[in-house]
Short mmCIF file of C-alpha atoms in Angstrom, two decimals:
data_model
loop_
_atom_site.label_atom_id
_atom_site.label_comp_id
_atom_site.label_asym_id
_atom_site.label_seq_id
_atom_site.Cartn_x
_atom_site.Cartn_y
_atom_site.Cartn_z
CA MET A 7 -57.24 11.37 -73.98
CA SER A 8 -59.27 12.26 -71.01
CA GLU A 9 -61.99 14.52 -70.13
CA LEU A 10 -61.15 18.40 -70.08
CA PRO A 11 -60.79 19.91 -66.14
CA VAL A 12 -63.49 22.76 -65.30
CA PHE A 13 -61.59 26.48 -66.25
CA GLY A 14 -62.17 29.15 -63.99
CA ALA A 15 -61.08 33.01 -62.76
CA GLY A 16 -61.05 35.17 -60.49
CA ILE A 17 -63.13 37.99 -61.84
CA TRP A 18 -60.21 40.41 -60.76
CA HIS A 19 -58.73 39.38 -64.33
CA PHE A 20 -60.54 41.44 -66.22
CA ALA A 21 -60.84 44.40 -64.07
CA THR A 22 -58.06 47.49 -64.65
CA TYR A 23 -55.21 47.68 -62.18
CA LYS A 24 -53.48 50.56 -60.20
CA ASP A 25 -50.25 50.36 -58.29
CA ARG A 26 -47.93 53.54 -56.29
CA TYR A 27 -47.15 54.40 -59.73
CA ALA A 28 -50.08 54.58 -62.03
CA THR A 29 -52.21 55.95 -59.26
CA ASP A 30 -54.49 56.94 -62.49
CA GLY A 31 -54.65 52.80 -63.20
CA TYR A 32 -53.37 50.93 -66.25
CA GLY A 33 -56.63 51.25 -67.65
CA PRO A 34 -60.35 52.75 -68.19
CA GLU A 35 -62.21 51.70 -65.09
CA VAL A 36 -63.81 48.30 -66.00
CA GLY A 37 -67.37 47.88 -64.26
CA LEU A 38 -68.68 44.66 -62.64
CA LEU A 39 -71.01 43.57 -65.09
CA GLU A 40 -68.29 44.23 -68.38
CA GLN A 41 -65.63 42.47 -66.40
CA ILE A 42 -68.07 39.48 -66.73
CA ASP A 43 -68.35 39.99 -70.57
CA ARG A 44 -65.03 39.54 -70.65
CA ALA A 45 -65.17 36.41 -68.48
CA GLY A 46 -67.64 35.44 -71.25
CA ALA A 47 -65.45 36.23 -74.16
CA VAL A 48 -62.33 33.81 -73.65
CA GLY A 49 -64.64 31.19 -74.18
CA ASP A 50 -63.29 28.53 -72.39
CA LEU A 51 -64.32 29.56 -68.93
CA SER A 52 -67.16 27.68 -66.61
CA VAL A 53 -66.76 29.33 -63.61
CA VAL A 54 -65.55 33.34 -61.94
CA ASP A 55 -64.89 34.01 -58.55
CA LEU A 56 -66.46 37.07 -57.32
CA ASN A 57 -65.06 40.01 -54.59
CA TYR A 58 -67.66 41.05 -52.44
CA PRO A 59 -68.82 43.83 -52.05
CA PHE A 60 -69.49 44.63 -55.58
CA VAL A 61 -67.05 47.83 -55.34
CA GLY A 62 -68.54 50.56 -58.17
CA PHE A 63 -72.14 48.15 -58.84
CA ASP A 64 -74.95 49.62 -57.51
CA GLY A 65 -77.28 47.36 -59.06
CA THR A 66 -78.89 44.08 -57.85
CA LEU A 67 -77.82 40.12 -57.70
CA ALA A 68 -80.36 39.46 -60.38
CA GLU A 69 -78.78 41.78 -62.29
CA VAL A 70 -75.18 40.00 -61.38
CA ASN A 71 -76.82 36.18 -61.47
CA ALA A 72 -78.16 37.28 -65.36
CA ALA A 73 -75.27 38.70 -66.43
CA LEU A 74 -73.08 35.53 -65.20
CA ALA A 75 -75.83 33.17 -67.31
CA ARG A 76 -75.72 35.00 -70.69
CA ASN A 77 -71.91 34.74 -70.10
CA GLY A 78 -72.68 30.54 -69.83
CA LEU A 79 -70.79 31.70 -66.37
CA ARG A 80 -71.25 30.42 -63.03
CA ALA A 81 -69.82 32.10 -59.70
CA ILE A 82 -67.93 29.82 -57.99
CA ALA A 83 -66.75 31.79 -54.87
CA ILE A 84 -67.33 35.00 -53.62
CA THR A 85 -64.05 36.42 -51.74
CA PRO A 86 -64.64 38.99 -48.92
CA GLU A 87 -62.63 42.61 -48.78
CA ILE A 88 -61.54 42.03 -45.74
CA TYR A 89 -57.99 43.83 -46.67
CA THR A 90 -59.23 47.24 -47.16
CA ARG A 91 -58.59 50.80 -45.32
CA THR A 92 -60.47 49.51 -42.89
CA PHE A 93 -59.09 46.37 -42.13
CA MET A 94 -55.38 47.65 -42.35
CA LYS A 95 -54.56 46.16 -38.74
CA GLY A 96 -56.45 43.11 -40.02
CA SER A 97 -59.75 41.92 -39.85
CA PHE A 98 -59.92 38.38 -37.52
CA THR A 99 -57.03 40.32 -35.51
CA ASN A 100 -57.65 43.62 -35.48
CA PRO A 101 -56.92 44.92 -32.13
CA ASP A 102 -59.76 46.45 -31.80
CA PRO A 103 -62.80 44.22 -31.03
CA ARG A 104 -65.05 46.85 -32.97
CA ILE A 105 -63.48 46.39 -36.10
CA ARG A 106 -63.40 42.21 -35.81
CA GLN A 107 -66.99 42.68 -35.64
CA GLN A 108 -67.04 44.77 -38.60
CA ALA A 109 -65.32 42.02 -40.50
CA LEU A 110 -67.01 39.00 -39.33
CA GLU A 111 -70.32 40.95 -40.47
CA LEU A 112 -68.75 41.61 -43.67
CA MET A 113 -67.61 37.98 -44.30
CA HIS A 114 -71.41 36.79 -43.11
CA GLU A 115 -72.75 38.70 -45.07
CA ALA A 116 -70.52 37.47 -47.89
CA THR A 117 -71.61 34.16 -47.08
CA ALA A 118 -74.91 34.78 -47.78
CA VAL A 119 -74.54 36.30 -51.50
CA ALA A 120 -72.52 33.26 -51.75
CA LYS A 121 -75.87 30.64 -50.92
CA GLN A 122 -77.95 33.10 -53.01
CA LEU A 123 -75.44 32.18 -56.47
CA GLY A 124 -74.91 28.75 -55.27
CA CYS A 125 -71.08 29.10 -55.04
CA ASP A 126 -68.88 26.50 -53.67
CA TYR A 127 -66.77 28.81 -51.28
CA VAL A 128 -66.04 31.74 -49.41
CA LYS A 129 -62.39 32.64 -50.19
CA LEU A 130 -60.68 34.12 -47.13
CA TRP A 131 -57.44 35.90 -47.97
CA THR A 132 -55.98 37.44 -44.74
CA GLY A 133 -53.41 39.97 -46.36
CA GLN A 134 -53.41 42.37 -43.63
CA ASP A 135 -53.54 40.23 -40.83
CA GLY A 136 -50.25 39.79 -39.85
CA TRP A 137 -47.86 42.08 -38.25
CA ASP A 138 -44.38 44.12 -39.85
CA TYR A 139 -42.14 44.40 -37.12
CA PRO A 140 -40.51 42.77 -34.31
CA PHE A 141 -42.57 42.79 -30.87
CA GLN A 142 -44.99 44.66 -32.67
CA VAL A 143 -47.89 41.88 -31.49
CA ASN A 144 -48.03 39.31 -29.33
CA HIS A 145 -48.06 36.40 -31.29
CA HIS A 146 -49.87 33.76 -29.31
CA ASP A 147 -52.79 36.31 -28.74
CA LEU A 148 -52.78 36.99 -32.59
CA TRP A 149 -53.12 33.42 -33.41
CA ASN A 150 -56.16 32.88 -31.17
CA LEU A 151 -57.35 35.88 -32.86
CA ALA A 152 -57.12 34.05 -35.94
CA LEU A 153 -58.52 30.57 -35.11
CA ASP A 154 -61.08 32.03 -32.66
CA GLY A 155 -62.55 34.18 -35.40
CA LEU A 156 -62.28 31.74 -37.90
CA LYS A 157 -64.26 28.82 -35.92
CA GLU A 158 -66.83 31.67 -35.06
CA LEU A 159 -67.65 32.37 -38.75
CA VAL A 160 -67.03 28.61 -40.20
CA SER A 161 -69.04 27.21 -37.56
CA ALA A 162 -71.87 28.82 -38.29
CA HIS A 163 -72.35 27.71 -41.99
CA PRO A 164 -71.85 24.11 -42.26
CA GLU A 165 -73.29 24.05 -45.45
CA ILE A 166 -70.77 25.59 -47.44
CA ASN A 167 -66.84 25.42 -47.38
CA PHE A 168 -64.36 28.08 -46.30
CA VAL A 169 -60.70 28.34 -47.76
CA ILE A 170 -57.57 30.41 -46.64
CA GLU A 171 -55.65 31.67 -49.62
CA TYR A 172 -52.01 31.50 -47.72
CA LYS A 173 -49.15 33.57 -48.34
CA PRO A 174 -45.63 34.93 -47.02
CA ARG A 175 -46.19 38.71 -47.40
CA GLU A 176 -48.06 41.65 -48.78
CA PRO A 177 -49.18 43.59 -48.02
CA ARG A 178 -48.25 43.07 -44.40
CA VAL A 179 -44.46 42.39 -43.93
CA LYS A 180 -45.53 38.75 -42.20
CA ILE A 181 -49.35 37.63 -42.96
CA ILE A 182 -50.62 35.43 -40.20
CA PHE A 183 -50.90 32.34 -42.93
CA PRO A 184 -47.69 32.66 -44.64
CA SER A 185 -47.49 28.58 -45.63
CA ALA A 186 -49.12 25.22 -46.44
CA ALA A 187 -48.13 23.57 -43.01
CA ARG A 188 -48.67 26.70 -41.05
CA THR A 189 -52.35 27.06 -42.58
CA LEU A 190 -52.85 23.40 -41.95
CA LEU A 191 -52.06 24.04 -38.13
CA GLY A 192 -54.72 26.57 -37.52
CA ILE A 193 -57.12 24.10 -39.71
CA GLU A 194 -56.26 21.19 -38.14
CA LYS A 195 -56.44 22.95 -34.35
CA ILE A 196 -60.12 24.13 -35.50
CA GLY A 197 -61.26 20.89 -36.05
CA LEU A 198 -64.42 21.55 -38.98
CA PRO A 199 -64.87 20.22 -41.38
CA ASN A 200 -65.73 22.64 -44.25
CA LEU A 201 -62.84 24.51 -43.21
CA GLY A 202 -59.49 24.20 -46.52
CA ILE A 203 -56.84 25.77 -47.92
CA LEU A 204 -56.74 27.49 -51.74
CA LEU A 205 -53.48 26.95 -52.98
CA ASP A 206 -52.38 29.91 -55.08
CA PHE A 207 -49.27 28.91 -57.28
CA GLY A 208 -47.58 31.99 -57.30
CA HIS A 209 -47.93 32.36 -53.32
CA SER A 210 -46.20 29.40 -52.83
CA LEU A 211 -43.56 29.95 -55.31
CA TYR A 212 -42.89 33.13 -53.95
CA GLY A 213 -42.98 31.45 -50.85
CA LEU A 214 -40.12 29.24 -51.48
CA GLU A 215 -42.30 26.36 -50.99
CA SER A 216 -42.49 23.54 -53.90
CA PRO A 217 -45.61 23.63 -54.87
CA ALA A 218 -46.14 20.19 -55.91
CA ASP A 219 -45.50 19.01 -52.28
CA ALA A 220 -47.46 21.77 -50.64
CA ALA A 221 -50.20 20.88 -52.65
CA GLN A 222 -49.47 16.84 -52.02
CA LEU A 223 -49.03 17.95 -48.05
CA ALA A 224 -52.75 19.33 -48.10
CA ILE A 225 -54.15 16.33 -50.19
CA ASP A 226 -52.88 14.16 -47.19
CA TYR A 227 -54.75 16.33 -44.60
CA GLY A 228 -57.87 16.31 -47.06
CA ARG A 229 -57.88 19.75 -47.06
CA LEU A 230 -57.09 21.51 -50.44
CA PHE A 231 -60.50 22.82 -51.45
CA ALA A 232 -59.78 25.16 -54.39
CA ILE A 233 -56.39 26.16 -56.35
CA ASP A 234 -55.44 29.18 -58.22
CA VAL A 235 -52.76 29.14 -60.86
CA ASN A 236 -50.62 32.12 -62.22
CA ASP A 237 -46.57 32.62 -62.24
CA ASN A 238 -43.76 34.97 -60.78
CA MET A 239 -40.05 35.40 -61.08
CA ARG A 240 -40.07 34.05 -57.21
CA GLY A 241 -38.96 36.99 -55.22
CA TRP A 242 -42.77 38.70 -55.58
CA ASP A 243 -46.35 37.82 -56.54
CA ASP A 244 -46.26 39.33 -60.35
CA ASP A 245 -49.73 37.23 -60.88
CA MET A 246 -47.82 36.57 -64.31
CA VAL A 247 -49.73 34.31 -67.18
CA VAL A 248 -49.46 30.75 -65.92
CA GLY A 249 -46.61 28.71 -67.28
CA SER A 250 -44.74 31.75 -68.16
CA VAL A 251 -41.36 31.49 -66.04
CA HIS A 252 -41.95 28.12 -64.15
CA LEU A 253 -43.27 25.65 -66.70
CA VAL A 254 -41.60 21.91 -65.06
CA GLU A 255 -42.94 23.00 -61.85
CA THR A 256 -46.28 23.88 -63.45
CA PHE A 257 -46.27 20.42 -64.65
CA GLU A 258 -45.59 18.52 -61.32
CA PHE A 259 -48.13 20.26 -59.47
CA PHE A 260 -50.53 18.98 -62.04
CA HIS A 261 -48.93 16.11 -62.38
CA THR A 262 -49.61 16.06 -58.16
CA LEU A 263 -53.07 16.56 -58.33
CA ARG A 264 -54.23 14.25 -61.21
CA ARG A 265 -52.00 11.75 -59.30
CA ASN A 266 -54.35 11.99 -56.49
CA GLY A 267 -57.45 12.46 -58.42
CA TRP A 268 -57.71 15.31 -57.31
CA GLN A 269 -60.92 16.80 -59.50
CA GLY A 270 -61.11 20.77 -58.56
CA VAL A 271 -61.29 23.86 -61.01
CA TRP A 272 -58.31 25.08 -62.37
CA GLN A 273 -58.70 28.43 -62.18
CA LEU A 274 -56.95 31.48 -62.94
CA ASP A 275 -55.44 34.26 -60.72
CA GLN A 276 -53.61 36.78 -63.33
CA PHE A 277 -52.79 40.41 -62.88
CA PRO A 278 -52.45 41.59 -66.83
CA PHE A 279 -51.24 44.88 -66.06
CA ARG A 280 -50.29 45.95 -69.34
CA GLU A 281 -51.58 42.67 -71.36
CA ASP A 282 -55.40 41.94 -72.89
CA SER A 283 -57.06 40.90 -70.56
CA VAL A 284 -59.15 38.24 -72.64
CA GLU A 285 -56.11 37.21 -74.64
CA ALA A 286 -54.20 36.62 -71.24
CA ALA A 287 -56.59 34.60 -70.32
CA ARG A 288 -56.93 32.43 -73.84
CA LEU A 289 -52.92 32.35 -73.84
CA ALA A 290 -52.84 30.68 -70.00
CA ILE A 291 -55.96 28.22 -70.90
CA ARG A 292 -53.80 27.21 -74.18
CA PHE A 293 -51.04 26.04 -72.08
CA LEU A 294 -53.28 24.51 -69.53
CA LYS A 295 -54.49 22.50 -72.40
CA ALA A 296 -50.99 21.29 -72.86
CA ILE A 297 -50.26 20.57 -69.40
CA HIS A 298 -53.72 18.36 -69.36
CA ARG A 299 -52.43 16.60 -72.49
CA ALA A 300 -49.20 16.07 -70.92
CA LEU A 301 -50.48 14.35 -68.34
CA ASP A 302 -52.28 12.00 -70.36
CA VAL A 303 -49.38 10.92 -72.03
CA ILE A 304 -46.38 10.67 -70.12
CA ASP A 305 -45.36 7.14 -69.08
CA ASP A 306 -46.40 7.18 -65.58
CA ASP A 307 -44.68 3.43 -64.53
CA ALA A 308 -41.62 4.79 -65.81
CA LEU A 309 -41.84 7.52 -63.94
CA ALA A 310 -42.32 6.08 -60.79
CA GLU A 311 -39.53 4.00 -61.21
CA ALA A 312 -37.33 6.57 -61.97
CA GLN A 313 -38.51 8.35 -58.93
CA SER A 314 -38.06 5.24 -56.50
CA ARG A 315 -34.45 5.76 -57.13
CA HIS A 316 -34.41 9.45 -56.97
CA ASP A 317 -32.78 9.69 -60.64
CA ALA A 318 -33.12 13.42 -61.82
CA LEU A 319 -32.35 12.89 -65.22
CA ALA A 320 -34.41 9.44 -66.01
CA ALA A 321 -37.67 11.66 -64.71
CA HIS A 322 -36.50 14.71 -66.79
CA ARG A 323 -36.27 12.90 -69.56
CA LEU A 324 -40.29 11.84 -69.69
CA VAL A 325 -40.77 14.81 -68.81
CA GLN A 326 -39.48 16.67 -71.46
CA ASP A 327 -41.17 14.76 -73.99
CA ALA A 328 -44.09 14.47 -72.60
CA LEU A 329 -44.55 18.25 -72.20
CA LEU A 330 -42.80 19.08 -75.91
CA THR A 331 -44.95 16.32 -77.88
CA SER A 332 -47.99 18.38 -76.34
CA MET A 333 -47.10 22.08 -76.73
CA ALA A 334 -46.26 20.84 -80.66
CA GLY A 335 -48.80 22.08 -83.03
CA LEU A 336 -50.83 23.98 -80.28
CA GLU A 337 -53.75 25.95 -81.59
CA SER A 338 -52.60 30.21 -81.16
CA PRO A 339 -55.36 31.45 -78.94
CA ARG A 340 -58.28 32.64 -80.89
#
């Protein structure tokens, strides 16, 4: 059996949530340090991705570091909040140059925090950069604003990686980085070695990509820096527990990573609105351990031969054998 991967999670997994219906939230507010303690209670997590600024937390970075240390965790990434009301018309692409500058200043500040915490990367989720209506924007100008802003930011910090987390829509009707292919086009145009992709499995599903294909494309260009995993019904970014809907496509995704020797963190990006957040993480990791075992036992030579003939049935027999035997006898989450 090969060595288990490192497991991580976005710290928001352990927060409480609001939507336009439950505006009072699906539970009491959970502070940053308590979120970190909840992540530590999972038992199998090694790293967390932290939002910045630390909303509702008026303590020090030393306190955050101490909370991480007492839970055996490390911050792998900082995600600057460039998608709040201030940036409702965009961050990199805001029509107001003062807001664009404010966004860049926030991202530089977040990068400084990432360096202090020893993070691997800064994650850029440009959810407000895009458009909602035909004729609303000049697409040439919008694209250039995005690329120019990214280049200014990323080139200023060559010692740390940056990743773009693409998504087809929400909150904007059209987000400027909606797919693996278009994101790669922008990254290649910028041409900096420390800018890559974070492939969110659910965003890929929701964008009607095949996540394994999207991962292979990013790997072929040397730009798959990180992944987030979850699940959805393909009609919305539901952020459900990984493996709860698209079990076989999840296996294909991780098989593609294994086949290419990709060694990154297997990171959760789940929103357990109504579920216990610690148990949701434990169940997800239980499933991911089964995927890891299945990767070890699948007959890759036979699979390659079946794929060389495009024989879907032969391939699926091998996949079913690997998955079902690996999931049998799984320990229940603690």
